Amino acid sequence: MPVVATERYGSLESWKYQLKDGVMERERESGNGGTTGKTIIGVFKSVFLPQGYPESVSGDYLQYQFWDTLQAFASSLSGTLATQASLRGVGVGNQEATVAAATITWLLRVFIVCYGIIGYVNACAVFLRLVADVLNDIAMFMEILAPNFPTCFTLIVCSAGIFKSIVGVAGGATRAALTLHQARRDNMADISAKDGSQETLVNLAGLLVSLILIPLVTDNPLLTFVLFFLFTILHLCANYKAVRSVVMETLNEARLAIVLHQYLRDGRVLGPLEANHKEPVFLEFRRTVPIKLGVRLGELIYTSEDLNLAMKNNHKPFLIGVKRGSVCVCLGPDASVCDEIRAVCQAVCLCTVLHPVSPLEGALKQLSMSHNHWELVHESHKLMDQIFHPFLKALEVAGWQTSRTLLDWNEWRVEWKKKSS
């Protein structure tokens, strides 16, 4: 019988329609046996994976979610050990402890945690995901230690609570950025919902294992510490693998600097996979020249001569210069995303010349021959005029998104007028 039409539901199922005696018949294609939507695998995918998986998500989705699930499971077990220690510290199981004393201690801890969350939201932006999880492990370790120091118990658990509030804010912020990266069909809501389902499943598994662990670790501090360190090692290793598995196609300052340096070295533009693998996960302690993006005009321009020098050879909607050991960029209100990328590329070149970490080559070596900071800025404008458009085109060919970035611009926008001659 001739196949009239076929239909497919993501990668979950596919059907073919055939004409038989003038009647349209529907038949599941081979290799997908079972009842529609009622197989165990089908139900699992519909509950825990985004609709249209794998086409509707980024290519690194499954690998990241595997490691993220593993770290969440390890963290859940560590959290159980910490909670058990905290309850013992407030008097659970101690006949001499009063209900009132235990309640006051626990409420004070909750108050400090809430206060820490409010303060942190107002004071900080985004921490690295890995740093946040290290803080979380430190907080749980403090909670496990706390019962051994009764006089300082409240102080220790309150300090641990502040660390956990930082982790909560940082985790929420990084999760939002990753969800935006993973969504390929404007399906952030669906991905967030399925992430919640996965988290619930992990917490349930952690709860079941915890029911086995608690009787073993009760009144056994040594076993508690051994298991905690094992779970912590698993947690941190899984976190590192999760962070390393992410391949972001949007440019931040670090990835843009890596790609630009490679391009200036040999004319090759690294793809997202190569650049992400080269991006440092941990903080680098070597001295570098800071880049300040979107600064106020007063941080860059002190005199009318500074303004004239900043506008020389510059026809772009941003001003750039070197002041007080930093490369400062003032952005105009009409600047496009391409202008922002160009400004950061120019700032990266200036930083490299001002504080080289390796011998300069090619265009950067020529740039380093400038006699003062403003001459260096003027020559960098000429360099960008030569290389930026080919570089931008090569970025798009290599698979980078140039319609939006993750560059950390401040909100100041500056309008200026060039003096008529």
CSV table of C-alpha atoms in Angstrom, one decimal, residues 176-367:
chain,number,residue,atom,x,y,z
A,176,ALA,CA,17.8,31.7,34.5
A,177,ALA,CA,20.8,32.3,32.3
A,178,LEU,CA,21.1,28.6,31.6
A,179,THR,CA,17.4,28.2,30.8
A,180,LEU,CA,17.6,31.0,28.3
A,181,HIS,CA,20.6,29.3,26.7
A,182,GLN,CA,18.9,25.9,26.5
A,183,ALA,CA,15.6,27.2,25.0
A,184,ARG,CA,15.6,26.9,21.3
A,185,ARG,CA,11.9,27.5,20.6
A,186,ASP,CA,11.1,30.3,23.0
A,187,ASN,CA,10.2,27.5,25.4
A,188,MET,CA,11.8,28.8,28.6
A,189,ALA,CA,8.6,28.1,30.6
A,190,ASP,CA,8.5,24.4,29.5
A,191,ILE,CA,12.2,23.9,30.3
A,192,SER,CA,11.8,25.5,33.7
A,193,ALA,CA,8.8,23.3,34.4
A,194,LYS,CA,10.6,20.1,33.4
A,195,ASP,CA,13.6,21.2,35.5
A,196,GLY,CA,11.2,21.4,38.4
A,197,SER,CA,10.0,17.9,37.7
A,198,GLN,CA,13.5,16.6,37.6
A,199,GLU,CA,14.4,18.3,40.8
A,200,THR,CA,11.3,16.8,42.5
A,201,LEU,CA,12.4,13.3,41.4
A,202,VAL,CA,15.9,13.8,42.7
A,203,ASN,CA,14.6,15.1,46.0
A,204,LEU,CA,12.4,12.0,46.3
A,205,ALA,CA,15.3,9.7,45.6
A,206,GLY,CA,17.4,11.6,48.1
A,207,LEU,CA,14.6,11.3,50.7
A,208,LEU,CA,14.4,7.5,50.2
A,209,VAL,CA,18.2,7.1,50.6
A,210,SER,CA,18.2,9.5,53.6
A,211,LEU,CA,15.7,7.2,55.4
A,212,ILE,CA,18.4,4.5,55.2
A,213,LEU,CA,21.2,6.8,56.2
A,214,ILE,CA,19.7,8.5,59.2
A,215,PRO,CA,19.6,5.4,61.5
A,216,LEU,CA,23.2,4.7,60.5
A,217,VAL,CA,24.6,8.1,61.3
A,218,THR,CA,22.6,8.8,64.5
A,219,ASP,CA,25.0,9.0,67.4
A,220,ASN,CA,27.9,8.3,65.1
A,221,PRO,CA,29.8,11.6,64.3
A,222,LEU,CA,32.7,9.8,62.6
A,223,LEU,CA,30.4,8.1,60.0
A,224,THR,CA,28.6,11.4,59.5
A,225,PHE,CA,31.8,13.3,58.6
A,226,VAL,CA,33.0,10.5,56.4
A,227,LEU,CA,29.8,10.3,54.4
A,228,PHE,CA,29.6,14.1,54.2
A,229,PHE,CA,33.0,14.4,52.7
A,230,LEU,CA,32.3,11.6,50.2
A,231,PHE,CA,29.0,13.3,49.1
A,232,THR,CA,30.8,16.7,49.0
A,233,ILE,CA,33.5,15.4,46.7
A,234,LEU,CA,30.8,13.8,44.4
A,235,HIS,CA,28.8,17.1,44.5
A,236,LEU,CA,31.8,19.3,43.5
A,237,CYS,CA,33.0,16.9,40.8
A,238,ALA,CA,29.6,16.7,39.3
A,239,ASN,CA,29.2,20.5,39.5
A,240,TYR,CA,32.5,21.0,37.7
A,241,LYS,CA,31.5,18.5,34.9
A,242,ALA,CA,28.1,20.3,34.6
A,243,VAL,CA,29.7,23.7,34.2
A,244,ARG,CA,32.2,22.4,31.7
A,245,SER,CA,29.5,20.7,29.7
A,246,VAL,CA,27.7,24.0,28.9
A,247,VAL,CA,28.5,25.4,25.5
A,248,MET,CA,27.3,29.0,25.4
A,249,GLU,CA,26.9,30.6,21.9
A,250,THR,CA,26.6,34.1,23.4
A,251,LEU,CA,29.7,36.2,24.0
A,252,ASN,CA,30.7,37.4,27.4
A,253,GLU,CA,34.0,39.3,28.0
A,254,ALA,CA,36.1,36.2,28.7
A,255,ARG,CA,34.9,34.3,25.6
A,256,LEU,CA,35.2,37.3,23.4
A,257,ALA,CA,38.8,37.9,24.6
A,258,ILE,CA,39.7,34.3,23.9
A,259,VAL,CA,38.2,34.4,20.4
A,260,LEU,CA,39.7,37.8,19.5
A,261,HIS,CA,43.2,36.8,20.7
A,262,GLN,CA,43.1,33.7,18.6
A,263,TYR,CA,41.9,35.7,15.6
A,264,LEU,CA,44.7,38.3,16.0
A,265,ARG,CA,47.2,35.5,16.3
A,266,ASP,CA,46.4,33.4,13.3
A,267,GLY,CA,43.2,34.7,11.6
A,268,ARG,CA,41.2,31.8,12.9
A,269,VAL,CA,37.9,32.2,14.8
A,270,LEU,CA,37.2,29.6,17.5
A,271,GLY,CA,33.8,28.1,17.6
A,272,PRO,CA,31.6,28.1,20.7
A,273,LEU,CA,32.8,24.6,21.8
A,274,GLU,CA,36.5,25.4,21.6
A,275,ALA,CA,36.1,28.8,23.3
A,276,ASN,CA,34.0,27.5,26.1
A,277,HIS,CA,36.5,24.8,26.9
A,278,LYS,CA,39.2,27.4,27.1
A,279,GLU,CA,37.2,29.8,29.3
A,280,PRO,CA,38.5,29.6,32.9
A,281,VAL,CA,36.1,28.2,35.4
A,282,PHE,CA,38.0,29.4,38.5
A,283,LEU,CA,39.1,33.0,39.2
A,284,GLU,CA,42.4,34.0,37.8
A,285,PHE,CA,44.7,35.8,40.2
A,286,ARG,CA,47.1,37.3,37.7
A,287,ARG,CA,47.1,41.0,37.4
A,288,THR,CA,45.1,42.4,34.5
A,289,VAL,CA,43.9,45.8,33.4
A,290,PRO,CA,40.2,46.2,34.4
A,291,ILE,CA,37.6,47.0,31.7
A,292,LYS,CA,34.8,49.2,32.8
A,293,LEU,CA,31.8,49.2,30.4
A,294,GLY,CA,29.1,51.8,30.4
A,295,VAL,CA,30.8,54.3,32.7
A,296,ARG,CA,29.8,57.9,33.4
A,297,LEU,CA,31.4,60.5,31.3
A,298,GLY,CA,33.2,62.0,34.3
A,299,GLU,CA,35.2,58.7,34.8
A,300,LEU,CA,36.7,59.1,31.3
A,301,ILE,CA,36.7,62.8,30.5
A,302,TYR,CA,38.3,65.3,32.8
A,303,THR,CA,38.9,68.3,30.5
A,304,SER,CA,37.7,69.6,27.1
A,305,GLU,CA,41.1,68.3,25.7
A,306,ASP,CA,40.2,64.8,26.9
A,307,LEU,CA,36.9,65.0,25.0
A,308,ASN,CA,38.6,66.1,21.8
A,309,LEU,CA,41.2,63.4,22.1
A,310,ALA,CA,38.5,60.8,22.8
A,311,MET,CA,36.6,61.8,19.6
A,312,LYS,CA,39.7,61.8,17.4
A,313,ASN,CA,39.6,59.1,14.7
A,314,ASN,CA,36.4,57.9,16.4
A,315,HIS,CA,33.1,57.9,14.5
A,316,LYS,CA,31.3,55.2,16.6
A,317,PRO,CA,28.7,55.8,19.3
A,318,PHE,CA,31.1,55.1,22.1
A,319,LEU,CA,34.1,56.8,23.7
A,320,ILE,CA,37.0,54.8,25.0
A,321,GLY,CA,40.1,55.7,26.9
A,322,VAL,CA,42.5,54.7,29.7
A,323,LYS,CA,42.1,56.4,33.0
A,324,ARG,CA,43.5,55.5,36.4
A,325,GLY,CA,44.8,52.1,35.3
A,326,SER,CA,41.5,51.0,33.7
A,327,VAL,CA,40.1,50.9,30.2
A,328,CYS,CA,36.8,52.9,30.4
A,329,VAL,CA,34.0,52.9,27.8
A,330,CYS,CA,31.2,55.4,27.6
A,331,LEU,CA,28.3,54.1,25.5
A,332,GLY,CA,26.0,56.3,23.5
A,333,PRO,CA,22.2,55.8,23.5
A,334,ASP,CA,22.1,54.7,19.9
A,335,ALA,CA,24.8,52.0,20.2
A,336,SER,CA,23.8,48.7,18.6
A,337,VAL,CA,24.9,45.2,19.8
A,338,CYS,CA,27.6,45.3,17.1
A,339,ASP,CA,28.8,48.6,18.5
A,340,GLU,CA,29.0,47.0,22.0
A,341,ILE,CA,31.0,44.0,20.6
A,342,ARG,CA,33.4,46.4,18.8
A,343,ALA,CA,33.9,48.5,21.9
A,344,VAL,CA,34.8,45.5,24.0
A,345,CYS,CA,37.1,44.1,21.3
A,346,GLN,CA,38.9,47.5,21.3
A,347,ALA,CA,39.1,47.5,25.1
A,348,VAL,CA,40.5,44.0,25.1
A,349,CYS,CA,43.2,45.0,22.7
A,350,LEU,CA,44.1,48.0,24.9
A,351,CYS,CA,44.3,45.8,28.0
A,352,THR,CA,46.5,43.3,26.2
A,353,VAL,CA,48.9,46.0,25.1
A,354,LEU,CA,49.0,47.8,28.5
A,355,HIS,CA,49.7,44.6,30.4
A,356,PRO,CA,50.8,41.8,28.1
A,357,VAL,CA,51.0,38.3,29.6
A,358,SER,CA,53.0,36.9,26.6
A,359,PRO,CA,55.1,38.5,23.8
A,360,LEU,CA,52.9,40.6,21.5
A,361,GLU,CA,52.7,39.7,17.9
A,362,GLY,CA,51.3,41.2,14.6
A,363,ALA,CA,48.8,44.1,15.0
A,364,LEU,CA,49.1,44.2,18.8
A,365,LYS,CA,52.9,44.6,18.5
A,366,GLN,CA,52.4,47.6,16.3
A,367,LEU,CA,49.9,49.0,18.6
